[in-house]
XYZ file of N, CA and C in Angstrom:
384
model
N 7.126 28.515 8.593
C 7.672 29.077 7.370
C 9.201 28.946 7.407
N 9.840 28.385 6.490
C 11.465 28.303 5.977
C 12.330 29.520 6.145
N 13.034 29.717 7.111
C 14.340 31.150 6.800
C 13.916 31.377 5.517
N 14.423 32.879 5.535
C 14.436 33.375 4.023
C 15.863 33.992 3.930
N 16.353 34.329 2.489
C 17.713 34.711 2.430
C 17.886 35.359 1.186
N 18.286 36.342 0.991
C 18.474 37.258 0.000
C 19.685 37.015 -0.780
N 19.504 36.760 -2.160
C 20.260 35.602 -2.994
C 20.975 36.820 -3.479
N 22.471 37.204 -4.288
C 22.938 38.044 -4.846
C 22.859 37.975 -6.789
N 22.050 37.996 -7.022
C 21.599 38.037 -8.917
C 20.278 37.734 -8.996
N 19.250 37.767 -7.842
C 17.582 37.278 -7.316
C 17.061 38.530 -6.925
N 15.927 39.246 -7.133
C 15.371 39.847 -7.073
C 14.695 39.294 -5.746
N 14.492 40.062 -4.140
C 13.649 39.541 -3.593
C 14.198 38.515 -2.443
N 12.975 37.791 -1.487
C 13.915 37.534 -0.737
C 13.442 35.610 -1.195
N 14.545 34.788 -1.087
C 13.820 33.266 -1.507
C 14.349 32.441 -0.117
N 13.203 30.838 -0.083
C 13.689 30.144 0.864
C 15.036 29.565 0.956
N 15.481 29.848 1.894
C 16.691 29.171 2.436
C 16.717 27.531 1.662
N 17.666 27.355 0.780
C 18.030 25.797 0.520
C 18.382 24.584 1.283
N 18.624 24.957 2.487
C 18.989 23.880 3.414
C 18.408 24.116 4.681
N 18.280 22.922 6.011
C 18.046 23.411 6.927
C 19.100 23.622 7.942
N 18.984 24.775 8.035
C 20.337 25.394 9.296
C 20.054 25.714 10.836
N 20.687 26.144 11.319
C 20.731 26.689 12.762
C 21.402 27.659 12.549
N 20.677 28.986 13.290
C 21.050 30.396 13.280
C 22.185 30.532 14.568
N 23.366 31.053 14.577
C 24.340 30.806 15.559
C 24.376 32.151 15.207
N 24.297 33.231 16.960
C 24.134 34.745 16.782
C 25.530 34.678 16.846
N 26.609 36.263 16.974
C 25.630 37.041 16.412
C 25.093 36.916 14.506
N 25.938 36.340 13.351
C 25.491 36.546 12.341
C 26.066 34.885 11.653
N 26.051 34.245 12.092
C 26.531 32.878 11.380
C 25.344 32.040 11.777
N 25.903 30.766 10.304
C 24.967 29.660 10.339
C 24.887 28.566 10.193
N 24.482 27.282 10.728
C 24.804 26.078 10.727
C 24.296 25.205 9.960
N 24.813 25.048 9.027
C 24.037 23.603 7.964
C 23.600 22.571 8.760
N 22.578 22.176 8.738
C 21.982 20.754 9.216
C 22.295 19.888 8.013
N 20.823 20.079 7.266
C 20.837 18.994 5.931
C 20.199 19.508 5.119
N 19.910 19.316 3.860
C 19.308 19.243 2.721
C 18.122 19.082 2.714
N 17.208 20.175 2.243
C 15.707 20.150 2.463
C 15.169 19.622 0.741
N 16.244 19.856 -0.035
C 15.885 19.324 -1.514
C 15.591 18.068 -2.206
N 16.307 17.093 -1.472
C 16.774 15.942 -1.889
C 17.136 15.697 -2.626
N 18.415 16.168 -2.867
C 19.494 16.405 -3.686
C 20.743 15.290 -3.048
N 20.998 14.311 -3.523
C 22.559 13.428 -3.079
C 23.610 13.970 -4.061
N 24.896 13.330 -3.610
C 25.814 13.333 -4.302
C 25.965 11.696 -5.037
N 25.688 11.577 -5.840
C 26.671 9.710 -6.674
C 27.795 10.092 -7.197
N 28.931 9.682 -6.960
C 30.110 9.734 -7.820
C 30.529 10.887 -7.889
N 30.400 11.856 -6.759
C 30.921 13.227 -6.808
C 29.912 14.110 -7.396
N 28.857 14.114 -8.048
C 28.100 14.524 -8.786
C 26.929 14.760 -8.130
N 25.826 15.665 -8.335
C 24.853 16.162 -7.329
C 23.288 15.602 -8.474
N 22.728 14.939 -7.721
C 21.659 14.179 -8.397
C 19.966 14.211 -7.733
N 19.133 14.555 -8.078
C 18.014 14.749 -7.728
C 16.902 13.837 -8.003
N 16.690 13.667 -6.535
C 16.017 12.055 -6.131
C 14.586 12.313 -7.254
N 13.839 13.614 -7.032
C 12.242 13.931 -7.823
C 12.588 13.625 -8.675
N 13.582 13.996 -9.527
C 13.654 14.010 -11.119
C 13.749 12.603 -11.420
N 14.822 11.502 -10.655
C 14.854 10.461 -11.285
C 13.218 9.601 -10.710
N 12.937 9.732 -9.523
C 11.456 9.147 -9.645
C 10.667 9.853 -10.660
N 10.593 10.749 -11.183
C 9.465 10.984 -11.931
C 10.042 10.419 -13.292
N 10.864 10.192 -13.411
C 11.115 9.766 -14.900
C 10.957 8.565 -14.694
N 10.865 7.481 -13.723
C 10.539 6.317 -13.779
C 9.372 5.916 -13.435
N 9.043 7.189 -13.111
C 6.958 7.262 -13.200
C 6.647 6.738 -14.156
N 7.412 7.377 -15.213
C 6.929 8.262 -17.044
C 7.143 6.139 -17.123
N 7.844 5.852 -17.235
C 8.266 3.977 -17.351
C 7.094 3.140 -17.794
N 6.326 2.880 -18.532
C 5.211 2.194 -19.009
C 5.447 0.670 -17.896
N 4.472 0.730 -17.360
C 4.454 -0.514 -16.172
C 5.212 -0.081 -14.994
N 5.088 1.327 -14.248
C 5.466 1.736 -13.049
C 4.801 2.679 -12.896
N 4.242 1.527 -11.401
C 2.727 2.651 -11.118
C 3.711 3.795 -9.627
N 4.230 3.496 -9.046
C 4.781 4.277 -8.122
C 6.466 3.962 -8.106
N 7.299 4.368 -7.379
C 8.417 4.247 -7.368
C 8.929 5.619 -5.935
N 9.977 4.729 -5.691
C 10.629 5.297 -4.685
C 12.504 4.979 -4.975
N 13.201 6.522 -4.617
C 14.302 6.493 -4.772
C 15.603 7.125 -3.780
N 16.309 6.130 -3.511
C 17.437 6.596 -2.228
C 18.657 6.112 -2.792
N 19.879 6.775 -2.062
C 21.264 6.776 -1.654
C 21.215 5.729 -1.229
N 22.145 4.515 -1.706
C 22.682 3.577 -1.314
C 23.164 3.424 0.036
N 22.704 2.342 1.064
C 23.848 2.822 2.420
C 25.135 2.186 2.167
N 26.394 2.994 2.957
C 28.007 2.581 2.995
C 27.933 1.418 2.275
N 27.340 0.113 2.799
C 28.010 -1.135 2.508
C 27.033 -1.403 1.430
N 26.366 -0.960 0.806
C 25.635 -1.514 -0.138
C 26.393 -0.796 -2.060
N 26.714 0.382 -1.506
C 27.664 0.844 -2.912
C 27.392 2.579 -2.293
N 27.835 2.771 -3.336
C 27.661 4.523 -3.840
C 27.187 5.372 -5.182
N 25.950 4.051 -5.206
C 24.521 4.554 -5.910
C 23.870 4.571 -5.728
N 22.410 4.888 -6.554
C 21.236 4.771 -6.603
C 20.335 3.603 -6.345
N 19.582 3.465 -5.332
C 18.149 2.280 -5.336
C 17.327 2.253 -5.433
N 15.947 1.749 -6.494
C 14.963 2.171 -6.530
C 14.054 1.284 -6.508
N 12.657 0.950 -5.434
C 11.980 1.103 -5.231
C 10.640 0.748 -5.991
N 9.969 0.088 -7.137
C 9.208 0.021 -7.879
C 7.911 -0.864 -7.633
N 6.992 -0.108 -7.537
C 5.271 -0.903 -7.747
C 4.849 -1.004 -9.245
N 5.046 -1.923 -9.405
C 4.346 -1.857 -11.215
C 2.468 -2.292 -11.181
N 2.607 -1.412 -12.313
C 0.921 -1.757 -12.861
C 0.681 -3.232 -12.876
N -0.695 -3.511 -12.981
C -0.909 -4.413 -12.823
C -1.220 -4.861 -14.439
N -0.502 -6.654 -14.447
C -0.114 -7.391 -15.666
C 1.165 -6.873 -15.999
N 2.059 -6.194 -15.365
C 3.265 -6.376 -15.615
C 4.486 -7.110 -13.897
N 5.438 -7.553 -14.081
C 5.880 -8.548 -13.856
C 7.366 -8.327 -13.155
N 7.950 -8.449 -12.503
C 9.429 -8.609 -12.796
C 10.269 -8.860 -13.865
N 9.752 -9.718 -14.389
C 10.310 -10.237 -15.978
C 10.481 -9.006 -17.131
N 9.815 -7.418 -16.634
C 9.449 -6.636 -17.548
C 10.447 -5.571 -16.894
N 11.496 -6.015 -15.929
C 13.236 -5.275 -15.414
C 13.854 -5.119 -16.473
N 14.393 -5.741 -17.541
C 15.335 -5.722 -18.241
C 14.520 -4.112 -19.189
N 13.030 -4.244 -20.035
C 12.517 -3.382 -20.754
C 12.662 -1.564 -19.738
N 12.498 -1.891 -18.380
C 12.667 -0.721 -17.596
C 13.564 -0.012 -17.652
N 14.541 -1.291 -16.892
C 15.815 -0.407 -17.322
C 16.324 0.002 -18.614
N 15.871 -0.827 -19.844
C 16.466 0.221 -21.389
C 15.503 1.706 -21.034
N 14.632 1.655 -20.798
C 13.525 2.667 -20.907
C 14.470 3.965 -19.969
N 14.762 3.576 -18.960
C 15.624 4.620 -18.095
C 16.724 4.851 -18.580
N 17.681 4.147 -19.434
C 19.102 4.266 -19.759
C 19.255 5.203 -20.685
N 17.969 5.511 -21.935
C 17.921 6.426 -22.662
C 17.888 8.162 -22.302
N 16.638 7.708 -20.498
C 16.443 9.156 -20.121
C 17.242 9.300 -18.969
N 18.351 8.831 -18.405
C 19.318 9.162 -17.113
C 20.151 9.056 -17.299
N 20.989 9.845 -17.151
C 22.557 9.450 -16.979
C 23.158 8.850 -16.011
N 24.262 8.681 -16.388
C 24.659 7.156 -15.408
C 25.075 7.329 -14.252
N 24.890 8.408 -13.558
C 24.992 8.396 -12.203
C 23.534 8.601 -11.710
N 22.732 9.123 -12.172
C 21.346 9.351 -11.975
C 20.283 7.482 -12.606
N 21.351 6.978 -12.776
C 20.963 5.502 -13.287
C 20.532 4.289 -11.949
N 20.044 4.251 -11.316
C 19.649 2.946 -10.102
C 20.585 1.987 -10.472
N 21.333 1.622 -9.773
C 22.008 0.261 -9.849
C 21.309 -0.935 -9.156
N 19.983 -0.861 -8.178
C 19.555 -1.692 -7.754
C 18.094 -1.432 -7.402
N 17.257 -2.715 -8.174
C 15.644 -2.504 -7.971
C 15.333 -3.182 -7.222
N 14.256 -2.996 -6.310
C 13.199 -3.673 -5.818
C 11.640 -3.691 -5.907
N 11.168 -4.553 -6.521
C 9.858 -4.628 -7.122
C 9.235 -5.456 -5.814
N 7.628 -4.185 -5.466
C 6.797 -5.202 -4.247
C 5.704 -4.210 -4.645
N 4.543 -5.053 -3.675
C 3.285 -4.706 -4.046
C 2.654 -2.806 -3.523
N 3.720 -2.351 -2.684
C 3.348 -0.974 -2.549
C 4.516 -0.377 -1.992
N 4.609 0.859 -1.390
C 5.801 1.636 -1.543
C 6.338 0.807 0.014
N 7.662 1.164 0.411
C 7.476 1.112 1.661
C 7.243 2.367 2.899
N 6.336 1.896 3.986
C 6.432 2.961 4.895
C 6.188 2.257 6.118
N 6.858 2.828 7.148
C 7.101 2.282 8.616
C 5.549 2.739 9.228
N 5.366 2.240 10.597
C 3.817 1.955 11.371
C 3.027 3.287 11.558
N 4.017 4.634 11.022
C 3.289 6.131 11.389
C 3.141 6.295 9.398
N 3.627 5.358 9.063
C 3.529 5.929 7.379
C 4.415 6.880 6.406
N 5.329 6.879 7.425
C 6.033 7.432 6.499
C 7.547 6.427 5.916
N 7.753 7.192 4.710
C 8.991 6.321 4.371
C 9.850 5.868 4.620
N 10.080 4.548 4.437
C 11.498 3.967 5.157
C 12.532 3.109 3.983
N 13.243 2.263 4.626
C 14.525 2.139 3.739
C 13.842 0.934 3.453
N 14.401 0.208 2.336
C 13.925 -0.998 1.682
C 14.851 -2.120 1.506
C-alpha cells in the first residue's frame, strides 16, 4: 500500500503523489513520479491523457507515449499500432485528428508505427 498524507483543503487521508523515502526524524525524499506526469516546454503533461486521446484516433488500435531522450528533443513520442486496413499513409489524417484535441506541448512530435506495442523479454515496456 502507497504512504498516505493528509492534504490541507482534503477531507481524509489520500495517496502520497510521488514515490519518496521517509528520512526520520520527520522529512522526505522525492524519488520519482508515480503519475506519469512529464514536463514539455516547462509545462506539466500527462502521458494517460494523451494516449487515450490517440486511442479515441479512428485507425489506432493501441498506442504508447514517452519523453523524448536528451538528444532526440524535448518532446513527445508516440508509439502507434493501427487497426487493421489502415496504413502509414493514414499519419498525416492522425495527426489533424490529434491537433484539434492536444495542445501543442501535449502534441507528439515523433511517430512510430509497428505491428504491436513495444516490450522487453519480461514484458514490460521499453523505449522505441
Amino acid at each position: 500500500m502507497p504512504p498516505l498524507i493528509r492534504r490541507n483543503g482534503l477531507e481524509g487521508w489520500q495517496p502520497f503523489p510521488d514515490e519518496v523515502r521517509f528520512v526520520p526524524p520527520r522529512a522526505i525524499f522525492p524519488l520519482k513520479r508515480i503519475d506519469r506526469m512529464v514536463q514539455v516546454a516547462g509545462v506539466n503533461a500527462a502521458l494517460e491523457r494523451v494516449e487515450h486521446v490517440i486511442c479515441q484516433c479512428p485507425g489506432v488500435k493501441a498506442c504508447r507515449v514517452r519523453l523524448m531522450r536528451p538528444e532526440e528533443g524535448q518532446r513527445l513520442k508516440a508509439f502507434l499500432v493501427l487497426k487493421e486496413g489502415h496504413t502509414a499513409a493514414d499519419l498525416p489524417q492522425i495527426r489533424q485528428f490529434l491537433v484539434q484535441r492536444l495542445s501543442s506541448h501535449e502534441m507528439p512530435r515523433s511517430f512510430t508505427i509497428g505491428s504491436e506495442l513495444p516490450v522487453n523479454i519480461m514484458g514490460k515496456a521499453c523505449d522505441w
